[in-house]
């Protein structure tokens, strides 16, 4: 399989601050990256889809000004939670789809997730 | 829109018991179907997949068959191990079920 990393793995911040989460594809080129949010004991909820070099497409109900997504290269996407509040506390997971010589069979590869706690 | 419904947990089994986790889906067309596994503190890993009707995905002793007529993709394993304890998600390409927590006791 292909490897996706996330950084940081956990972060604690004060209310009102901004937090940036990085998602990297380590051994393949990610043409598309996805950002999910997972609440405790619940499923993953797709927040947005980003294609390299273009603006992200946000799912209904997700505030694009609050969750800023940048996908400037084929190996890196970032999610910035702006002016974070306690209700933004969650587990954020990215996944990537792309190619390594050839298309990786349209499969998504998931990062390990980032636990955000806003005090 | 697309949706995935899977058996609610938690499911607790003894080692070597038979496992079934039910999953049904609603989708347009014939999308690929997936089972992911999430071990404690880790991200999701693809367990198996099927790309067309009647395909059987299999991995690590787990199996699931893409049933178009019943829109189902039930996960099965003949003999579970303690190391199989995790949360299992049935999924369409971008739509996930709610997850089923499996605990296997020695």
PDB file of C-alpha atoms in Angstrom:
ATOM      1  CA  UNK A   1       0.000   0.000   0.000  1.00  0.00           C
ATOM      2  CA  UNK A   2       0.890   3.659  -0.014  1.00  0.00           C
ATOM      3  CA  UNK A   3       1.720   5.732   3.050  1.00  0.00           C
ATOM      4  CA  UNK A   4       0.059   8.912   4.244  1.00  0.00           C
ATOM      5  CA  UNK A   5       1.298  10.816   7.261  1.00  0.00           C
ATOM      6  CA  UNK A   6      -0.308  13.519   9.346  1.00  0.00           C
ATOM      7  CA  UNK A   7       1.269  16.065  11.604  1.00  0.00           C
ATOM      8  CA  UNK A   8       0.773  16.698  14.393  1.00  0.00           C
ATOM      9  CA  UNK A   9      -0.805  13.552  15.754  1.00  0.00           C
ATOM     10  CA  UNK A  10      -2.407  15.549  18.533  1.00  0.00           C
ATOM     11  CA  UNK A  11      -2.690  19.203  19.429  1.00  0.00           C
ATOM     12  CA  UNK A  12      -4.192  21.170  22.281  1.00  0.00           C
ATOM     13  CA  UNK A  13      -4.886  24.844  21.754  1.00  0.00           C
ATOM     14  CA  UNK A  14      -6.705  27.738  23.351  1.00  0.00           C
ATOM     15  CA  UNK A  15     -10.029  28.961  22.065  1.00  0.00           C
ATOM     16  CA  UNK A  16      -9.596  31.606  19.367  1.00  0.00           C
ATOM     17  CA  UNK A  17      -6.283  30.355  18.030  1.00  0.00           C
ATOM     18  CA  UNK A  18      -5.685  28.746  14.648  1.00  0.00           C
ATOM     19  CA  UNK A  19      -4.293  25.286  14.131  1.00  0.00           C
ATOM     20  CA  UNK A  20      -2.687  23.857  11.004  1.00  0.00           C
ATOM     21  CA  UNK A  21      -2.715  20.133  10.261  1.00  0.00           C
ATOM     22  CA  UNK A  22      -0.491  18.689   7.549  1.00  0.00           C
ATOM     23  CA  UNK A  23      -1.215  15.657   5.434  1.00  0.00           C
ATOM     24  CA  UNK A  24       1.570  14.183   3.319  1.00  0.00           C
ATOM     25  CA  UNK A  25       1.707  11.341   0.838  1.00  0.00           C
ATOM     26  CA  UNK A  26       5.129   9.800   1.429  1.00  0.00           C
ATOM     27  CA  UNK A  27       5.621   7.438  -1.464  1.00  0.00           C
ATOM     28  CA  UNK A  28       3.140   8.457  -4.109  1.00  0.00           C
ATOM     29  CA  UNK A  29       1.726  11.536  -5.753  1.00  0.00           C
ATOM     30  CA  UNK A  30      -1.645  12.508  -4.398  1.00  0.00           C
ATOM     31  CA  UNK A  31      -3.796  14.125  -7.041  1.00  0.00           C
ATOM     32  CA  UNK A  32      -6.750  14.214  -4.688  1.00  0.00           C
ATOM     33  CA  UNK A  33      -6.854  14.533  -0.930  1.00  0.00           C
ATOM     34  CA  UNK A  34      -9.847  14.256   1.367  1.00  0.00           C
ATOM     35  CA  UNK A  35     -10.387  15.637   4.824  1.00  0.00           C
ATOM     36  CA  UNK A  36     -12.688  13.912   7.273  1.00  0.00           C
ATOM     37  CA  UNK A  37     -13.850  14.583  10.764  1.00  0.00           C
ATOM     38  CA  UNK A  38     -14.625  11.812  13.193  1.00  0.00           C
ATOM     39  CA  UNK A  39     -16.511  12.282  16.436  1.00  0.00           C
ATOM     40  CA  UNK A  40     -16.131   9.749  19.252  1.00  0.00           C
ATOM     41  CA  UNK A  41     -17.753   6.432  18.406  1.00  0.00           C
ATOM     42  CA  UNK A  42     -19.109   7.828  15.161  1.00  0.00           C
ATOM     43  CA  UNK A  43     -18.308   7.465  11.529  1.00  0.00           C
ATOM     44  CA  UNK A  44     -16.138   9.625   9.353  1.00  0.00           C
ATOM     45  CA  UNK A  45     -17.800  12.668   7.894  1.00  0.00           C
ATOM     46  CA  UNK A  46     -16.302  13.996   4.681  1.00  0.00           C
ATOM     47  CA  UNK A  47     -15.510  17.680   5.066  1.00  0.00           C
ATOM     48  CA  UNK A  48     -13.887  18.538   1.759  1.00  0.00           C
ATOM     49  CA  UNK A  49     -12.141  17.236  -1.308  1.00  0.00           C
ATOM     50  CA  UNK A  50      -9.098  18.962  -2.715  1.00  0.00           C
ATOM     51  CA  UNK A  51      -7.380  18.476  -6.022  1.00  0.00           C
ATOM     52  CA  UNK A  52      -3.798  19.577  -6.396  1.00  0.00           C
ATOM     53  CA  UNK A  53      -3.546  23.161  -7.563  1.00  0.00           C
ATOM     54  CA  UNK A  54      -7.237  23.980  -7.331  1.00  0.00           C
ATOM     55  CA  UNK A  55      -9.680  25.137  -4.702  1.00  0.00           C
ATOM     56  CA  UNK A  56     -11.181  22.594  -2.351  1.00  0.00           C
ATOM     57  CA  UNK A  57     -14.766  21.470  -2.701  1.00  0.00           C
ATOM     58  CA  UNK A  58     -16.540  21.590   0.638  1.00  0.00           C
ATOM     59  CA  UNK A  59     -19.416  19.392   1.737  1.00  0.00           C
ATOM     60  CA  UNK A  60     -22.678  20.989   2.689  1.00  0.00           C
ATOM     61  CA  UNK A  61     -22.588  22.503   6.149  1.00  0.00           C
ATOM     62  CA  UNK A  62     -18.798  22.817   6.306  1.00  0.00           C
ATOM     63  CA  UNK A  63     -17.626  26.424   6.655  1.00  0.00           C
ATOM     64  CA  UNK A  64     -14.914  27.070   4.103  1.00  0.00           C
ATOM     65  CA  UNK A  65     -13.716  30.182   5.922  1.00  0.00           C
ATOM     66  CA  UNK A  66     -13.270  28.227   9.112  1.00  0.00           C
ATOM     67  CA  UNK A  67     -11.625  25.152   7.665  1.00  0.00           C
ATOM     68  CA  UNK A  68      -9.047  26.409   5.184  1.00  0.00           C
ATOM     69  CA  UNK A  69      -7.634  23.754   2.896  1.00  0.00           C
ATOM     70  CA  UNK A  70      -4.556  24.143   0.746  1.00  0.00           C
ATOM     71  CA  UNK A  71      -3.289  21.485  -1.661  1.00  0.00           C
ATOM     72  CA  UNK A  72      -0.338  23.235  -3.244  1.00  0.00           C
ATOM     73  CA  UNK A  73       1.700  20.187  -4.198  1.00  0.00           C
ATOM     74  CA  UNK A  74       1.198  16.553  -5.118  1.00  0.00           C
ATOM     75  CA  UNK A  75       2.443  15.425  -1.733  1.00  0.00           C
ATOM     76  CA  UNK A  76       1.048  17.933   0.730  1.00  0.00           C
ATOM     77  CA  UNK A  77      -2.326  19.235   1.801  1.00  0.00           C
ATOM     78  CA  UNK A  78      -2.995  21.353   4.866  1.00  0.00           C
ATOM     79  CA  UNK A  79      -6.131  21.966   6.896  1.00  0.00           C
ATOM     80  CA  UNK A  80      -6.179  25.097   9.021  1.00  0.00           C
ATOM     81  CA  UNK A  81      -8.859  25.384  11.664  1.00  0.00           C
ATOM     82  CA  UNK A  82      -9.211  29.138  12.127  1.00  0.00           C
ATOM     83  CA  UNK A  83     -10.330  30.710  15.383  1.00  0.00           C
ATOM     84  CA  UNK A  84     -10.869  27.301  16.916  1.00  0.00           C
ATOM     85  CA  UNK A  85     -13.551  26.765  19.528  1.00  0.00           C
ATOM     86  CA  UNK A  86     -14.254  23.824  21.834  1.00  0.00           C
ATOM     87  CA  UNK A  87     -16.890  22.487  19.454  1.00  0.00           C
ATOM     88  CA  UNK A  88     -14.144  22.056  16.842  1.00  0.00           C
ATOM     89  CA  UNK A  89     -12.488  19.466  19.063  1.00  0.00           C
ATOM     90  CA  UNK A  90     -12.465  16.270  17.075  1.00  0.00           C
ATOM     91  CA  UNK A  91     -10.345  13.694  15.295  1.00  0.00           C
ATOM     92  CA  UNK A  92      -9.365  14.934  11.837  1.00  0.00           C
ATOM     93  CA  UNK A  93      -8.337  12.381   9.261  1.00  0.00           C
ATOM     94  CA  UNK A  94      -6.984  12.908   5.779  1.00  0.00           C
ATOM     95  CA  UNK A  95      -6.827  10.463   2.937  1.00  0.00           C
ATOM     96  CA  UNK A  96      -5.190  10.614  -0.453  1.00  0.00           C
ATOM     97  CA  UNK A  97      -5.701   9.122  -3.852  1.00  0.00           C
ATOM     98  CA  UNK A  98      -3.245   9.309  -6.703  1.00  0.00           C
ATOM     99  CA  UNK A  99      -0.560   7.521  -8.609  1.00  0.00           C
ATOM    100  CA  UNK A 100       2.869   6.016  -8.282  1.00  0.00           C
ATOM    101  CA  UNK A 101       3.991   5.317 -11.786  1.00  0.00           C
ATOM    102  CA  UNK A 102       0.428   4.239 -12.502  1.00  0.00           C
ATOM    103  CA  UNK A 103      -2.912   4.975 -10.933  1.00  0.00           C
ATOM    104  CA  UNK A 104      -3.201   3.407  -7.499  1.00  0.00           C
ATOM    105  CA  UNK A 105      -6.408   1.696  -8.427  1.00  0.00           C
ATOM    106  CA  UNK A 106      -8.530   4.644  -7.272  1.00  0.00           C
ATOM    107  CA  UNK A 107      -7.924   3.577  -3.686  1.00  0.00           C
ATOM    108  CA  UNK A 108      -7.892   5.962  -0.754  1.00  0.00           C
ATOM    109  CA  UNK A 109      -4.996   5.769   1.681  1.00  0.00           C
ATOM    110  CA  UNK A 110      -5.634   7.195   5.117  1.00  0.00           C
ATOM    111  CA  UNK A 111      -3.450   9.137   7.454  1.00  0.00           C
ATOM    112  CA  UNK A 112      -3.341   8.189  11.138  1.00  0.00           C
ATOM    113  CA  UNK A 113      -5.415  11.177  12.160  1.00  0.00           C
ATOM    114  CA  UNK A 114      -4.913  14.275  14.299  1.00  0.00           C
ATOM    115  CA  UNK A 115      -6.642  14.687  17.637  1.00  0.00           C
ATOM    116  CA  UNK A 116      -7.547  18.352  18.168  1.00  0.00           C
ATOM    117  CA  UNK A 117      -8.598  19.554  21.602  1.00  0.00           C
ATOM    118  CA  UNK A 118      -9.643  23.169  21.977  1.00  0.00           C
ATOM    119  CA  UNK A 119      -9.751  24.470  25.522  1.00  0.00           C
TER     120      UNK A 119
ATOM    121  CA  UNK B   1     -27.674  10.387  -2.066  1.00  0.00           C
ATOM    122  CA  UNK B   2     -25.446   7.505  -1.169  1.00  0.00           C
ATOM    123  CA  UNK B   3     -25.661   5.903   2.243  1.00  0.00           C
ATOM    124  CA  UNK B   4     -24.274   2.953   4.144  1.00  0.00           C
ATOM    125  CA  UNK B   5     -26.016   1.166   6.980  1.00  0.00           C
ATOM    126  CA  UNK B   6     -24.119  -1.304   9.075  1.00  0.00           C
ATOM    127  CA  UNK B   7     -24.852  -3.375  12.106  1.00  0.00           C
ATOM    128  CA  UNK B   8     -24.576  -1.445  15.313  1.00  0.00           C
ATOM    129  CA  UNK B   9     -22.182  -2.636  17.915  1.00  0.00           C
ATOM    130  CA  UNK B  10     -20.569  -3.275  20.097  1.00  0.00           C
ATOM    131  CA  UNK B  11     -20.031  -6.903  19.202  1.00  0.00           C
ATOM    132  CA  UNK B  12     -18.261  -9.123  21.717  1.00  0.00           C
ATOM    133  CA  UNK B  13     -17.131 -12.609  20.742  1.00  0.00           C
ATOM    134  CA  UNK B  14     -14.956 -15.321  22.148  1.00  0.00           C
ATOM    135  CA  UNK B  15     -11.806 -16.280  20.309  1.00  0.00           C
ATOM    136  CA  UNK B  16     -12.428 -18.649  17.393  1.00  0.00           C
ATOM    137  CA  UNK B  17     -16.088 -17.645  17.103  1.00  0.00           C
ATOM    138  CA  UNK B  18     -17.697 -16.867  13.743  1.00  0.00           C
ATOM    139  CA  UNK B  19     -18.128 -13.205  12.888  1.00  0.00           C
ATOM    140  CA  UNK B  20     -20.707 -11.506  10.711  1.00  0.00           C
ATOM    141  CA  UNK B  21     -21.112  -7.752  10.461  1.00  0.00           C
ATOM    142  CA  UNK B  22     -24.002  -6.777   8.227  1.00  0.00           C
ATOM    143  CA  UNK B  23     -23.757  -3.906   5.770  1.00  0.00           C
ATOM    144  CA  UNK B  24     -26.248  -2.601   3.231  1.00  0.00           C
ATOM    145  CA  UNK B  25     -25.895   0.370   0.968  1.00  0.00           C
ATOM    146  CA  UNK B  26     -27.843   2.781  -1.194  1.00  0.00           C
ATOM    147  CA  UNK B  27     -26.083   4.182  -4.215  1.00  0.00           C
ATOM    148  CA  UNK B  28     -26.524   5.167  -7.807  1.00  0.00           C
ATOM    149  CA  UNK B  29     -24.785   2.940 -10.275  1.00  0.00           C
ATOM    150  CA  UNK B  30     -22.460   0.201  -9.152  1.00  0.00           C
ATOM    151  CA  UNK B  31     -19.734   1.723  -7.009  1.00  0.00           C
ATOM    152  CA  UNK B  32     -16.892  -0.154  -5.383  1.00  0.00           C
ATOM    153  CA  UNK B  33     -17.491  -1.328  -1.835  1.00  0.00           C
ATOM    154  CA  UNK B  34     -14.981  -1.361   0.972  1.00  0.00           C
ATOM    155  CA  UNK B  35     -14.387  -2.582   4.491  1.00  0.00           C
ATOM    156  CA  UNK B  36     -11.939  -0.583   6.570  1.00  0.00           C
ATOM    157  CA  UNK B  37     -10.536  -1.450   9.979  1.00  0.00           C
ATOM    158  CA  UNK B  38      -9.456   1.033  12.631  1.00  0.00           C
ATOM    159  CA  UNK B  39      -7.315  -0.268  15.462  1.00  0.00           C
ATOM    160  CA  UNK B  40      -7.220   1.748  18.706  1.00  0.00           C
ATOM    161  CA  UNK B  41      -5.351   5.008  18.253  1.00  0.00           C
ATOM    162  CA  UNK B  42      -4.676   4.413  14.582  1.00  0.00           C
ATOM    163  CA  UNK B  43      -6.058   5.568  11.257  1.00  0.00           C
ATOM    164  CA  UNK B  44      -8.225   3.568   8.925  1.00  0.00           C
ATOM    165  CA  UNK B  45      -6.728   0.740   6.939  1.00  0.00           C
ATOM    166  CA  UNK B  46      -8.309  -0.887   3.958  1.00  0.00           C
ATOM    167  CA  UNK B  47      -9.271  -4.427   4.896  1.00  0.00           C
ATOM    168  CA  UNK B  48     -10.829  -5.570   1.647  1.00  0.00           C
ATOM    169  CA  UNK B  49     -12.798  -4.329  -1.299  1.00  0.00           C
ATOM    170  CA  UNK B  50     -14.944  -5.448  -4.198  1.00  0.00           C
ATOM    171  CA  UNK B  51     -15.343  -3.507  -7.402  1.00  0.00           C
ATOM    172  CA  UNK B  52     -18.281  -5.205  -9.093  1.00  0.00           C
ATOM    173  CA  UNK B  53     -21.276  -7.389  -8.429  1.00  0.00           C
ATOM    174  CA  UNK B  54     -20.534 -10.899  -7.192  1.00  0.00           C
ATOM    175  CA  UNK B  55     -16.904 -10.011  -6.491  1.00  0.00           C
ATOM    176  CA  UNK B  56     -15.591 -11.408  -3.233  1.00  0.00           C
ATOM    177  CA  UNK B  57     -13.028  -9.369  -1.370  1.00  0.00           C
ATOM    178  CA  UNK B  58     -10.832 -11.208   1.090  1.00  0.00           C
ATOM    179  CA  UNK B  59      -7.924 -10.478   3.382  1.00  0.00           C
ATOM    180  CA  UNK B  60      -6.551 -11.847   6.667  1.00  0.00           C
ATOM    181  CA  UNK B  61      -9.336 -14.421   6.812  1.00  0.00           C
ATOM    182  CA  UNK B  62     -12.082 -11.830   6.348  1.00  0.00           C
ATOM    183  CA  UNK B  63     -14.432 -12.045   3.371  1.00  0.00           C
ATOM    184  CA  UNK B  64     -17.251  -9.995   1.917  1.00  0.00           C
ATOM    185  CA  UNK B  65     -19.251 -10.516  -1.260  1.00  0.00           C
ATOM    186  CA  UNK B  66     -20.742  -7.681  -3.315  1.00  0.00           C
ATOM    187  CA  UNK B  67     -24.436  -8.604  -3.615  1.00  0.00           C
ATOM    188  CA  UNK B  68     -26.172  -6.318  -6.060  1.00  0.00           C
ATOM    189  CA  UNK B  69     -29.586  -7.959  -5.659  1.00  0.00           C
ATOM    190  CA  UNK B  70     -29.666  -7.339  -1.914  1.00  0.00           C
ATOM    191  CA  UNK B  71     -27.393  -4.246  -1.975  1.00  0.00           C
ATOM    192  CA  UNK B  72     -25.295  -5.837   0.725  1.00  0.00           C
ATOM    193  CA  UNK B  73     -21.643  -6.357   1.536  1.00  0.00           C
ATOM    194  CA  UNK B  74     -21.591  -8.336   4.770  1.00  0.00           C
ATOM    195  CA  UNK B  75     -18.242  -8.969   6.447  1.00  0.00           C
ATOM    196  CA  UNK B  76     -17.473 -12.487   7.689  1.00  0.00           C
ATOM    197  CA  UNK B  77     -14.649 -14.333   9.351  1.00  0.00           C
ATOM    198  CA  UNK B  78     -14.755 -17.968  10.321  1.00  0.00           C
ATOM    199  CA  UNK B  79     -12.591 -17.788  13.427  1.00  0.00           C
ATOM    200  CA  UNK B  80     -11.799 -14.465  15.072  1.00  0.00           C
ATOM    201  CA  UNK B  81      -8.713 -13.725  17.117  1.00  0.00           C
ATOM    202  CA  UNK B  82      -8.087 -11.294  19.951  1.00  0.00           C
ATOM    203  CA  UNK B  83      -5.987  -9.242  17.546  1.00  0.00           C
ATOM    204  CA  UNK B  84      -9.095  -8.642  15.399  1.00  0.00           C
ATOM    205  CA  UNK B  85     -10.509  -6.359  18.081  1.00  0.00           C
ATOM    206  CA  UNK B  86     -11.069  -3.028  16.331  1.00  0.00           C
ATOM    207  CA  UNK B  87     -13.727  -0.866  14.731  1.00  0.00           C
ATOM    208  CA  UNK B  88     -14.890  -1.967  11.296  1.00  0.00           C
ATOM    209  CA  UNK B  89     -16.352   0.422   8.742  1.00  0.00           C
ATOM    210  CA  UNK B  90     -18.292  -0.513   5.649  1.00  0.00           C
ATOM    211  CA  UNK B  91     -17.986   2.139   2.957  1.00  0.00           C
ATOM    212  CA  UNK B  92     -18.751   3.384  -0.489  1.00  0.00           C
ATOM    213  CA  UNK B  93     -15.950   5.473  -2.032  1.00  0.00           C
ATOM    214  CA  UNK B  94     -16.633   8.576   0.100  1.00  0.00           C
ATOM    215  CA  UNK B  95     -19.457   7.471   2.362  1.00  0.00           C
ATOM    216  CA  UNK B  96     -18.909   5.477   5.508  1.00  0.00           C
ATOM    217  CA  UNK B  97     -21.114   3.428   7.764  1.00  0.00           C
ATOM    218  CA  UNK B  98     -21.242   4.242  11.433  1.00  0.00           C
ATOM    219  CA  UNK B  99     -18.678   1.631  12.382  1.00  0.00           C
ATOM    220  CA  UNK B 100     -18.984  -1.547  14.424  1.00  0.00           C
ATOM    221  CA  UNK B 101     -16.822  -2.045  17.476  1.00  0.00           C
ATOM    222  CA  UNK B 102     -15.617  -5.647  17.739  1.00  0.00           C
ATOM    223  CA  UNK B 103     -14.085  -7.019  20.910  1.00  0.00           C
ATOM    224  CA  UNK B 104     -12.711 -10.540  20.910  1.00  0.00           C
ATOM    225  CA  UNK B 105     -12.135 -12.120  24.309  1.00  0.00           C
ATOM    226  CA  UNK B 106      -9.497 -14.794  24.914  1.00  0.00           C
TER     227      UNK B 106
END
